[in-house]
């Protein structure tokens, strides 16, 4: 009995301490699960195109040059849709972040110096639209979700600590819910909608909390990766015994005279990517102009349950391939880390998994609310009885 009282004490006060942050993080997380789909819903002209009868995609260098015309900053990110997504636009981005030691501001995260996202029709080469990602609704939602819109080092600590406390409330809540026998268990798995408000609120708290327990635990555990380096390192250690080397080496200086990165090198790179992966689920190309390097990550379906991807590195000066990291060559820890985001938002299980993550996130948001109502109702009742 004494242990149960301790668990109840922890569940109640830790829940009250972390409740507001958990509510904010859960609501914003639920919104962000369908970020891509919602953006397409509100900006259909940016993300979809009419496919001509004789569909022929223009060279990547031409599409990049067209995107470069509408931004004052160098394009350094290219997102190519899946081979099945012929009606989708190509996305070009100009992104520059501040150095990690260059702390700016206190309350608002000023990590980004500039970030333009440009949508280009791959068949006509026409620029369909441009957004400033910093002021985009979904980026703001993500900043609130990860950092409460505070500076990264402050916000991630608050969010991560609150999520850790939330995990404790989940575990203690399961202990408090656990029934003595099957008859009681059946009763605790049902919500009586016709009962009084206080009882209904209590049922919503414990029954929904039980149903969402496993998914909520996975979402919370995967989310901690972005808050605490020690958490990420611990998972690497459990899976691989050490933190694997994820670095990609820079290209060596050629013997001949170096030339500026041009359209030809980018087209050579893209030609090699297409040759290696005739079918893919999307390609992310990171152009590191300062070191004449291009990293291309090609996403594949895979058949192992992980989010599969192969990474190839090219010399931007001549388009030559010099490095590869294939899915089959990755350690278990690498496969997990590359899949962590998809696990976090349920994408690892397709659209069904995303809906499960969405509903679970809403339930997680409701738990601090219903829990507070239970605590307040009991405290108010005690005061009323004393008076």
mmCIF file of C-alpha atoms in Angstrom:
data_model
loop_
_atom_site.group_PDB
_atom_site.id
_atom_site.type_symbol
_atom_site.label_atom_id
_atom_site.label_comp_id
_atom_site.label_asym_id
_atom_site.label_seq_id
_atom_site.Cartn_x
_atom_site.Cartn_y
_atom_site.Cartn_z
ATOM 1 C CA UNK A 1 0.000 0.000 0.000
ATOM 2 C CA UNK A 2 2.840 2.372 0.864
ATOM 3 C CA UNK A 3 4.429 1.775 -2.571
ATOM 4 C CA UNK A 4 1.137 2.533 -4.294
ATOM 5 C CA UNK A 5 0.909 5.832 -2.415
ATOM 6 C CA UNK A 6 4.406 6.724 -3.573
ATOM 7 C CA UNK A 7 3.468 5.933 -7.161
ATOM 8 C CA UNK A 8 0.301 8.016 -6.863
ATOM 9 C CA UNK A 9 2.306 10.910 -5.419
ATOM 10 C CA UNK A 10 4.816 10.736 -8.287
ATOM 11 C CA UNK A 11 2.107 10.385 -10.914
ATOM 12 C CA UNK A 12 0.158 13.355 -9.613
ATOM 13 C CA UNK A 13 2.918 15.881 -8.960
ATOM 14 C CA UNK A 14 5.189 14.978 -11.850
ATOM 15 C CA UNK A 15 2.124 15.190 -14.102
ATOM 16 C CA UNK A 16 1.290 18.655 -12.771
ATOM 17 C CA UNK A 17 4.907 19.775 -13.157
ATOM 18 C CA UNK A 18 5.259 18.676 -16.791
ATOM 19 C CA UNK A 19 1.606 18.896 -17.878
ATOM 20 C CA UNK A 20 1.636 22.234 -19.693
ATOM 21 C CA UNK A 21 4.734 21.407 -21.771
ATOM 22 C CA UNK A 22 3.393 17.920 -22.577
ATOM 23 C CA UNK A 23 0.111 19.470 -23.735
ATOM 24 C CA UNK A 24 1.879 21.965 -26.046
ATOM 25 C CA UNK A 25 4.319 19.380 -27.426
ATOM 26 C CA UNK A 26 1.534 16.840 -28.040
ATOM 27 C CA UNK A 27 -0.779 19.269 -29.856
ATOM 28 C CA UNK A 28 1.983 20.597 -32.102
ATOM 29 C CA UNK A 29 3.212 17.041 -32.692
ATOM 30 C CA UNK A 30 -0.241 15.954 -33.826
ATOM 31 C CA UNK A 31 -0.311 18.820 -36.335
ATOM 32 C CA UNK A 32 3.176 18.073 -37.630
ATOM 33 C CA UNK A 33 2.454 14.394 -38.326
ATOM 34 C CA UNK A 34 0.630 15.449 -41.517
ATOM 35 C CA UNK A 35 2.824 18.466 -42.277
ATOM 36 C CA UNK A 36 3.481 17.468 -45.894
ATOM 37 C CA UNK A 37 -0.141 16.565 -46.592
ATOM 38 C CA UNK A 38 -1.511 19.738 -44.983
ATOM 39 C CA UNK A 39 0.963 21.945 -46.851
ATOM 40 C CA UNK A 40 -0.160 20.349 -50.127
ATOM 41 C CA UNK A 41 -3.790 20.931 -49.149
ATOM 42 C CA UNK A 42 -3.263 24.657 -48.562
ATOM 43 C CA UNK A 43 -0.732 25.195 -51.387
ATOM 44 C CA UNK A 44 -1.768 22.830 -54.202
ATOM 45 C CA UNK A 45 -0.280 25.068 -56.916
ATOM 46 C CA UNK A 46 3.147 24.832 -55.245
ATOM 47 C CA UNK A 47 3.392 21.055 -55.021
ATOM 48 C CA UNK A 48 1.497 19.595 -57.991
ATOM 49 C CA UNK A 49 1.975 20.031 -61.752
ATOM 50 C CA UNK A 50 0.276 18.954 -64.955
ATOM 51 C CA UNK A 51 2.218 16.179 -66.655
ATOM 52 C CA UNK A 52 2.513 16.780 -70.428
ATOM 53 C CA UNK A 53 1.711 13.983 -72.889
ATOM 54 C CA UNK A 54 5.348 13.369 -73.649
ATOM 55 C CA UNK A 55 6.663 13.771 -70.130
ATOM 56 C CA UNK A 56 10.308 14.800 -70.135
ATOM 57 C CA UNK A 57 12.006 16.228 -67.066
ATOM 58 C CA UNK A 58 14.463 19.056 -67.749
ATOM 59 C CA UNK A 59 18.113 18.683 -66.683
ATOM 60 C CA UNK A 60 18.598 19.270 -62.965
ATOM 61 C CA UNK A 61 21.085 22.062 -63.658
ATOM 62 C CA UNK A 62 18.467 24.069 -65.595
ATOM 63 C CA UNK A 63 15.862 23.609 -62.850
ATOM 64 C CA UNK A 64 18.410 24.699 -60.237
ATOM 65 C CA UNK A 65 19.384 27.760 -62.317
ATOM 66 C CA UNK A 66 15.709 28.781 -62.603
ATOM 67 C CA UNK A 67 15.294 28.443 -58.851
ATOM 68 C CA UNK A 68 18.457 30.473 -58.292
ATOM 69 C CA UNK A 69 16.931 33.412 -60.204
ATOM 70 C CA UNK A 70 14.314 33.994 -57.485
ATOM 71 C CA UNK A 71 16.615 33.963 -54.444
ATOM 72 C CA UNK A 72 19.590 36.095 -53.465
ATOM 73 C CA UNK A 73 21.231 33.181 -51.670
ATOM 74 C CA UNK A 74 23.001 30.124 -53.146
ATOM 75 C CA UNK A 75 20.825 27.045 -53.625
ATOM 76 C CA UNK A 76 22.363 24.238 -51.568
ATOM 77 C CA UNK A 77 19.552 21.705 -51.117
ATOM 78 C CA UNK A 78 17.597 19.810 -53.777
ATOM 79 C CA UNK A 79 14.618 17.551 -53.043
ATOM 80 C CA UNK A 80 13.495 15.267 -55.856
ATOM 81 C CA UNK A 81 10.164 13.429 -55.454
ATOM 82 C CA UNK A 82 9.750 9.667 -55.735
ATOM 83 C CA UNK A 83 9.808 8.162 -59.214
ATOM 84 C CA UNK A 84 6.104 7.419 -58.774
ATOM 85 C CA UNK A 85 5.353 11.084 -57.984
ATOM 86 C CA UNK A 86 5.370 12.446 -61.536
ATOM 87 C CA UNK A 87 2.893 15.191 -60.612
ATOM 88 C CA UNK A 88 5.072 16.575 -57.828
ATOM 89 C CA UNK A 89 7.354 19.594 -58.067
ATOM 90 C CA UNK A 90 11.089 19.640 -57.472
ATOM 91 C CA UNK A 91 12.087 21.641 -54.407
ATOM 92 C CA UNK A 92 15.213 23.808 -54.214
ATOM 93 C CA UNK A 93 16.358 25.453 -50.998
ATOM 94 C CA UNK A 94 18.794 28.131 -49.881
ATOM 95 C CA UNK A 95 19.636 27.441 -46.254
ATOM 96 C CA UNK A 96 22.253 28.888 -43.931
ATOM 97 C CA UNK A 97 22.420 28.220 -40.191
ATOM 98 C CA UNK A 98 24.354 30.073 -37.542
ATOM 99 C CA UNK A 99 27.319 28.257 -35.931
ATOM 100 C CA UNK A 100 26.283 26.371 -32.789
ATOM 101 C CA UNK A 101 28.444 28.612 -30.599
ATOM 102 C CA UNK A 102 26.910 31.773 -32.084
ATOM 103 C CA UNK A 103 24.048 32.165 -29.606
ATOM 104 C CA UNK A 104 21.553 34.848 -30.566
ATOM 105 C CA UNK A 105 18.578 35.997 -28.499
ATOM 106 C CA UNK A 106 17.038 34.349 -25.458
ATOM 107 C CA UNK A 107 13.419 33.551 -26.134
ATOM 108 C CA UNK A 108 13.121 33.086 -29.897
ATOM 109 C CA UNK A 109 15.219 30.561 -31.773
ATOM 110 C CA UNK A 110 17.438 32.506 -34.228
ATOM 111 C CA UNK A 111 19.337 29.494 -35.496
ATOM 112 C CA UNK A 112 18.495 30.235 -39.139
ATOM 113 C CA UNK A 113 20.118 33.151 -40.986
ATOM 114 C CA UNK A 114 18.016 32.551 -44.127
ATOM 115 C CA UNK A 115 15.968 29.713 -45.574
ATOM 116 C CA UNK A 116 14.167 30.018 -48.918
ATOM 117 C CA UNK A 117 12.218 27.103 -50.386
ATOM 118 C CA UNK A 118 11.450 27.256 -54.119
ATOM 119 C CA UNK A 119 9.021 25.001 -56.000
ATOM 120 C CA UNK A 120 9.814 24.305 -59.659
ATOM 121 C CA UNK A 121 7.836 22.525 -62.378
ATOM 122 C CA UNK A 122 10.255 19.808 -63.599
ATOM 123 C CA UNK A 123 8.736 19.742 -67.108
ATOM 124 C CA UNK A 124 8.518 23.436 -67.970
ATOM 125 C CA UNK A 125 11.156 24.702 -65.561
ATOM 126 C CA UNK A 126 8.756 27.385 -64.329
ATOM 127 C CA UNK A 127 9.059 28.554 -60.729
ATOM 128 C CA UNK A 128 5.652 27.977 -59.118
ATOM 129 C CA UNK A 129 6.278 29.626 -55.805
ATOM 130 C CA UNK A 130 8.705 30.550 -53.037
ATOM 131 C CA UNK A 131 8.305 30.618 -49.275
ATOM 132 C CA UNK A 132 10.399 31.896 -46.394
ATOM 133 C CA UNK A 133 10.556 28.750 -44.254
ATOM 134 C CA UNK A 134 11.262 30.739 -41.062
ATOM 135 C CA UNK A 135 7.831 32.389 -41.246
ATOM 136 C CA UNK A 136 5.996 29.315 -42.524
ATOM 137 C CA UNK A 137 3.272 28.009 -40.201
ATOM 138 C CA UNK A 138 4.568 24.436 -40.115
ATOM 139 C CA UNK A 139 8.140 25.493 -39.332
ATOM 140 C CA UNK A 140 6.842 27.599 -36.434
ATOM 141 C CA UNK A 141 4.819 24.592 -35.234
ATOM 142 C CA UNK A 142 7.974 22.488 -35.336
ATOM 143 C CA UNK A 143 9.954 25.119 -33.406
ATOM 144 C CA UNK A 144 7.273 25.131 -30.714
ATOM 145 C CA UNK A 145 7.179 21.329 -30.704
ATOM 146 C CA UNK A 146 10.931 20.916 -30.283
ATOM 147 C CA UNK A 147 11.993 24.062 -28.416
ATOM 148 C CA UNK A 148 8.811 25.885 -27.268
ATOM 149 C CA UNK A 149 10.028 28.561 -29.702
ATOM 150 C CA UNK A 150 12.918 29.259 -27.333
ATOM 151 C CA UNK A 151 16.599 29.184 -28.121
ATOM 152 C CA UNK A 152 17.601 25.624 -29.007
ATOM 153 C CA UNK A 153 19.797 24.872 -25.964
ATOM 154 C CA UNK A 154 17.180 26.206 -23.535
ATOM 155 C CA UNK A 155 14.045 24.919 -25.248
ATOM 156 C CA UNK A 156 15.300 21.404 -25.957
ATOM 157 C CA UNK A 157 16.304 20.971 -22.306
ATOM 158 C CA UNK A 158 12.865 22.029 -21.066
ATOM 159 C CA UNK A 159 11.038 19.866 -23.617
ATOM 160 C CA UNK A 160 13.331 16.868 -23.093
ATOM 161 C CA UNK A 161 13.045 17.057 -19.300
ATOM 162 C CA UNK A 162 9.257 17.315 -19.521
ATOM 163 C CA UNK A 163 9.111 14.316 -21.878
ATOM 164 C CA UNK A 164 11.280 12.306 -19.471
ATOM 165 C CA UNK A 165 8.857 13.185 -16.672
ATOM 166 C CA UNK A 166 5.965 12.236 -18.960
ATOM 167 C CA UNK A 167 7.499 8.765 -19.422
ATOM 168 C CA UNK A 168 7.551 8.396 -15.614
ATOM 169 C CA UNK A 169 3.875 9.401 -15.431
ATOM 170 C CA UNK A 170 3.046 6.861 -18.145
ATOM 171 C CA UNK A 171 4.776 4.044 -16.246
ATOM 172 C CA UNK A 172 3.334 5.061 -12.878
ATOM 173 C CA UNK A 173 -0.108 5.486 -14.473
ATOM 174 C CA UNK A 174 0.030 1.954 -15.861
ATOM 175 C CA UNK A 175 0.944 0.649 -12.395
ATOM 176 C CA UNK A 176 -1.969 2.514 -10.800
ATOM 177 C CA UNK A 177 -4.359 1.339 -13.518
ATOM 178 C CA UNK A 178 -3.336 -2.335 -13.396
ATOM 179 C CA UNK A 179 -6.362 -4.352 -12.153
ATOM 180 C CA UNK A 180 -6.419 -7.120 -9.564
ATOM 181 C CA UNK A 181 -8.476 -9.494 -11.708
ATOM 182 C CA UNK A 182 -10.068 -9.901 -15.143
ATOM 183 C CA UNK A 183 -13.467 -8.586 -14.027
ATOM 184 C CA UNK A 184 -11.956 -5.304 -12.882
ATOM 185 C CA UNK A 185 -9.841 -5.140 -16.057
ATOM 186 C CA UNK A 186 -12.906 -5.330 -18.310
ATOM 187 C CA UNK A 187 -14.509 -2.526 -16.306
ATOM 188 C CA UNK A 188 -11.409 -0.337 -16.627
ATOM 189 C CA UNK A 189 -11.315 -0.747 -20.402
ATOM 190 C CA UNK A 190 -14.700 0.898 -20.948
ATOM 191 C CA UNK A 191 -15.862 4.513 -20.929
ATOM 192 C CA UNK A 192 -19.393 5.162 -19.706
ATOM 193 C CA UNK A 193 -20.535 8.226 -21.668
ATOM 194 C CA UNK A 194 -23.806 8.496 -19.731
ATOM 195 C CA UNK A 195 -22.196 8.913 -16.322
ATOM 196 C CA UNK A 196 -21.551 12.168 -14.444
ATOM 197 C CA UNK A 197 -18.830 14.554 -15.629
ATOM 198 C CA UNK A 198 -16.307 13.741 -12.880
ATOM 199 C CA UNK A 199 -16.558 10.005 -13.512
ATOM 200 C CA UNK A 200 -16.448 10.511 -17.280
ATOM 201 C CA UNK A 201 -13.321 12.662 -16.930
ATOM 202 C CA UNK A 202 -11.699 9.978 -14.760
ATOM 203 C CA UNK A 203 -12.553 7.263 -17.299
ATOM 204 C CA UNK A 204 -11.207 9.356 -20.170
ATOM 205 C CA UNK A 205 -7.943 9.792 -18.273
ATOM 206 C CA UNK A 206 -7.302 6.185 -17.330
ATOM 207 C CA UNK A 207 -8.906 4.323 -20.249
ATOM 208 C CA UNK A 208 -7.503 6.493 -23.055
ATOM 209 C CA UNK A 209 -4.162 6.574 -21.254
ATOM 210 C CA UNK A 210 -4.056 2.784 -21.230
ATOM 211 C CA UNK A 211 -4.966 2.425 -24.917
ATOM 212 C CA UNK A 212 -2.353 4.985 -25.961
ATOM 213 C CA UNK A 213 0.346 3.742 -23.559
ATOM 214 C CA UNK A 214 2.632 1.834 -25.936
ATOM 215 C CA UNK A 215 2.415 4.318 -28.814
ATOM 216 C CA UNK A 216 2.901 7.262 -26.431
ATOM 217 C CA UNK A 217 5.968 5.560 -24.942
ATOM 218 C CA UNK A 218 7.499 5.055 -28.409
ATOM 219 C CA UNK A 219 6.758 8.641 -29.462
ATOM 220 C CA UNK A 220 8.270 10.016 -26.245
ATOM 221 C CA UNK A 221 11.360 7.781 -26.379
ATOM 222 C CA UNK A 222 12.114 8.608 -30.025
ATOM 223 C CA UNK A 223 11.528 12.310 -29.390
ATOM 224 C CA UNK A 224 14.203 12.424 -26.670
ATOM 225 C CA UNK A 225 16.850 11.825 -29.350
ATOM 226 C CA UNK A 226 16.607 15.493 -30.398
ATOM 227 C CA UNK A 227 16.812 16.788 -26.824
ATOM 228 C CA UNK A 228 19.597 14.779 -25.214
ATOM 229 C CA UNK A 229 22.819 13.579 -26.833
ATOM 230 C CA UNK A 230 23.337 11.104 -23.985
ATOM 231 C CA UNK A 231 20.006 9.449 -24.808
ATOM 232 C CA UNK A 232 20.985 9.008 -28.455
ATOM 233 C CA UNK A 233 24.444 7.728 -27.454
ATOM 234 C CA UNK A 234 22.883 5.236 -25.008
ATOM 235 C CA UNK A 235 20.723 3.720 -27.753
ATOM 236 C CA UNK A 236 23.754 3.472 -30.041
ATOM 237 C CA UNK A 237 25.605 1.728 -27.225
ATOM 238 C CA UNK A 238 22.752 -0.755 -26.669
ATOM 239 C CA UNK A 239 22.588 -1.580 -30.379
ATOM 240 C CA UNK A 240 26.216 -1.365 -31.528
ATOM 241 C CA UNK A 241 28.306 -1.112 -28.384
ATOM 242 C CA UNK A 242 29.584 2.279 -29.557
ATOM 243 C CA UNK A 243 28.610 5.393 -31.450
ATOM 244 C CA UNK A 244 29.239 4.706 -35.175
ATOM 245 C CA UNK A 245 31.133 7.111 -37.426
ATOM 246 C CA UNK A 246 28.488 8.910 -39.499
ATOM 247 C CA UNK A 247 30.868 11.394 -41.116
ATOM 248 C CA UNK A 248 31.289 11.595 -44.884
ATOM 249 C CA UNK A 249 34.813 12.387 -46.003
ATOM 250 C CA UNK A 250 35.469 15.439 -48.154
ATOM 251 C CA UNK A 251 36.711 15.035 -51.753
ATOM 252 C CA UNK A 252 40.457 15.135 -52.276
ATOM 253 C CA UNK A 253 41.974 17.992 -54.258
ATOM 254 C CA UNK A 254 42.411 16.902 -57.900
ATOM 255 C CA UNK A 255 45.826 16.982 -59.564
ATOM 256 C CA UNK A 256 44.546 19.102 -62.437
ATOM 257 C CA UNK A 257 43.470 22.738 -62.144
ATOM 258 C CA UNK A 258 40.201 23.115 -60.216
ATOM 259 C CA UNK A 259 37.230 24.583 -62.002
ATOM 260 C CA UNK A 260 34.119 26.140 -60.566
ATOM 261 C CA UNK A 261 31.159 23.860 -59.870
ATOM 262 C CA UNK A 262 28.945 24.131 -62.927
ATOM 263 C CA UNK A 263 25.803 22.770 -64.497
ATOM 264 C CA UNK A 264 27.640 19.897 -66.140
ATOM 265 C CA UNK A 265 28.906 18.447 -62.855
ATOM 266 C CA UNK A 266 25.423 18.526 -61.300
ATOM 267 C CA UNK A 267 23.922 16.749 -64.313
ATOM 268 C CA UNK A 268 26.695 14.149 -64.182
ATOM 269 C CA UNK A 269 25.920 13.574 -60.515
ATOM 270 C CA UNK A 270 22.204 13.224 -61.170
ATOM 271 C CA UNK A 271 22.836 10.895 -64.091
ATOM 272 C CA UNK A 272 24.870 8.608 -61.833
ATOM 273 C CA UNK A 273 22.181 8.673 -59.129
ATOM 274 C CA UNK A 274 19.481 7.694 -61.633
ATOM 275 C CA UNK A 275 21.722 4.953 -63.025
ATOM 276 C CA UNK A 276 22.226 3.490 -59.550
ATOM 277 C CA UNK A 277 18.569 3.902 -58.489
ATOM 278 C CA UNK A 278 16.094 3.739 -61.364
ATOM 279 C CA UNK A 279 13.260 3.499 -58.806
ATOM 280 C CA UNK A 280 13.314 5.393 -55.526
ATOM 281 C CA UNK A 281 11.122 7.001 -52.880
ATOM 282 C CA UNK A 282 12.737 10.412 -53.149
ATOM 283 C CA UNK A 283 16.218 11.938 -53.264
ATOM 284 C CA UNK A 284 17.794 14.562 -51.003
ATOM 285 C CA UNK A 285 20.896 16.311 -52.380
ATOM 286 C CA UNK A 286 23.018 18.499 -50.118
ATOM 287 C CA UNK A 287 25.422 20.793 -52.000
ATOM 288 C CA UNK A 288 28.390 21.764 -49.826
ATOM 289 C CA UNK A 289 29.879 24.454 -52.061
ATOM 290 C CA UNK A 290 32.564 25.445 -49.553
ATOM 291 C CA UNK A 291 34.235 22.014 -49.858
ATOM 292 C CA UNK A 292 33.088 21.198 -53.436
ATOM 293 C CA UNK A 293 31.029 18.255 -52.194
ATOM 294 C CA UNK A 294 27.568 16.900 -53.032
ATOM 295 C CA UNK A 295 25.886 14.299 -50.813
ATOM 296 C CA UNK A 296 22.938 12.456 -52.355
ATOM 297 C CA UNK A 297 20.673 10.407 -50.091
ATOM 298 C CA UNK A 298 18.340 8.094 -52.006
ATOM 299 C CA UNK A 299 15.338 6.716 -50.116
ATOM 300 C CA UNK A 300 14.114 3.223 -50.962
ATOM 301 C CA UNK A 301 11.229 1.040 -49.857
ATOM 302 C CA UNK A 302 13.388 -1.665 -48.352
ATOM 303 C CA UNK A 303 12.065 -4.924 -46.934
ATOM 304 C CA UNK A 304 13.553 -5.010 -43.434
ATOM 305 C CA UNK A 305 11.107 -2.760 -41.583
ATOM 306 C CA UNK A 306 13.611 0.100 -41.353
ATOM 307 C CA UNK A 307 13.465 3.331 -43.355
ATOM 308 C CA UNK A 308 15.970 2.425 -46.059
ATOM 309 C CA UNK A 309 18.342 4.855 -47.752
ATOM 310 C CA UNK A 310 21.688 4.856 -49.551
ATOM 311 C CA UNK A 311 24.062 7.817 -49.446
ATOM 312 C CA UNK A 312 26.583 8.694 -52.174
ATOM 313 C CA UNK A 313 29.119 11.529 -52.148
ATOM 314 C CA UNK A 314 30.384 13.323 -55.261
ATOM 315 C CA UNK A 315 33.049 15.861 -56.109
ATOM 316 C CA UNK A 316 31.216 19.000 -57.266
ATOM 317 C CA UNK A 317 34.168 20.078 -59.400
ATOM 318 C CA UNK A 318 33.915 17.160 -61.793
ATOM 319 C CA UNK A 319 30.859 15.138 -60.761
ATOM 320 C CA UNK A 320 32.911 12.068 -59.812
ATOM 321 C CA UNK A 321 31.602 9.593 -57.255
ATOM 322 C CA UNK A 322 34.041 8.884 -54.399
ATOM 323 C CA UNK A 323 32.058 7.615 -51.369
ATOM 324 C CA UNK A 324 29.040 5.441 -50.599
ATOM 325 C CA UNK A 325 27.157 4.230 -47.537
ATOM 326 C CA UNK A 326 24.580 1.622 -48.503
ATOM 327 C CA UNK A 327 21.665 0.481 -46.378
ATOM 328 C CA UNK A 328 23.009 -3.088 -46.212
ATOM 329 C CA UNK A 329 26.372 -1.839 -44.916
ATOM 330 C CA UNK A 330 24.901 0.183 -42.036
ATOM 331 C CA UNK A 331 25.121 -0.956 -38.437
ATOM 332 C CA UNK A 332 21.947 -1.622 -36.451
ATOM 333 C CA UNK A 333 22.384 1.725 -34.704
ATOM 334 C CA UNK A 334 22.672 3.570 -38.017
ATOM 335 C CA UNK A 335 19.514 1.907 -39.323
ATOM 336 C CA UNK A 336 17.655 2.894 -36.174
ATOM 337 C CA UNK A 337 18.903 6.504 -36.268
ATOM 338 C CA UNK A 338 17.941 6.901 -39.944
ATOM 339 C CA UNK A 339 14.472 5.541 -39.073
ATOM 340 C CA UNK A 340 13.958 7.476 -35.828
ATOM 341 C CA UNK A 341 11.938 10.333 -37.358
ATOM 342 C CA UNK A 342 9.670 7.954 -39.289
ATOM 343 C CA UNK A 343 9.096 5.940 -36.096
ATOM 344 C CA UNK A 344 8.394 9.152 -34.161
ATOM 345 C CA UNK A 345 5.619 10.301 -36.525
ATOM 346 C CA UNK A 346 4.332 6.798 -37.361
ATOM 347 C CA UNK A 347 5.463 7.051 -40.984
ATOM 348 C CA UNK A 348 7.393 3.789 -40.593
ATOM 349 C CA UNK A 349 3.990 2.024 -40.777
ATOM 350 C CA UNK A 350 2.635 4.108 -43.661
ATOM 351 C CA UNK A 351 -0.521 6.210 -43.544
ATOM 352 C CA UNK A 352 -2.075 3.919 -40.918
ATOM 353 C CA UNK A 353 0.883 4.468 -38.618
ATOM 354 C CA UNK A 354 0.619 8.234 -39.089
ATOM 355 C CA UNK A 355 -3.047 8.196 -38.069
ATOM 356 C CA UNK A 356 -2.188 6.113 -35.005
ATOM 357 C CA UNK A 357 0.537 8.620 -34.058
ATOM 358 C CA UNK A 358 -1.902 11.497 -34.643
ATOM 359 C CA UNK A 359 -4.617 10.023 -32.405
ATOM 360 C CA UNK A 360 -2.087 8.996 -29.741
ATOM 361 C CA UNK A 361 -0.671 12.546 -29.717
ATOM 362 C CA UNK A 362 -4.141 13.992 -29.152
ATOM 363 C CA UNK A 363 -4.695 11.539 -26.297
ATOM 364 C CA UNK A 364 -1.320 12.549 -24.816
ATOM 365 C CA UNK A 365 -2.480 16.187 -24.986
ATOM 366 C CA UNK A 366 -5.708 15.273 -23.178
ATOM 367 C CA UNK A 367 -4.005 13.431 -20.303
ATOM 368 C CA UNK A 368 -2.586 16.545 -18.537
ATOM 369 C CA UNK A 369 -6.002 18.226 -18.918
ATOM 370 C CA UNK A 370 -8.082 15.347 -17.532
ATOM 371 C CA UNK A 371 -5.410 14.675 -14.897
ATOM 372 C CA UNK A 372 -5.514 18.306 -13.746
ATOM 373 C CA UNK A 373 -9.324 18.145 -13.542
ATOM 374 C CA UNK A 374 -9.093 15.033 -11.341
ATOM 375 C CA UNK A 375 -6.555 16.705 -9.033
ATOM 376 C CA UNK A 376 -8.429 20.010 -8.885
ATOM 377 C CA UNK A 377 -11.783 18.311 -8.330
ATOM 378 C CA UNK A 378 -10.487 16.293 -5.393
ATOM 379 C CA UNK A 379 -8.691 19.263 -3.860
ATOM 380 C CA UNK A 380 -11.763 21.472 -4.267
ATOM 381 C CA UNK A 381 -13.950 18.748 -2.774
ATOM 382 C CA UNK A 382 -11.689 18.458 0.287
ATOM 383 C CA UNK A 383 -11.785 22.250 0.828
ATOM 384 C CA UNK A 384 -15.569 22.233 0.474
ATOM 385 C CA UNK A 385 -15.929 19.435 3.037
ATOM 386 C CA UNK A 386 -13.668 21.275 5.498
ATOM 387 C CA UNK A 387 -15.738 24.426 5.222
#
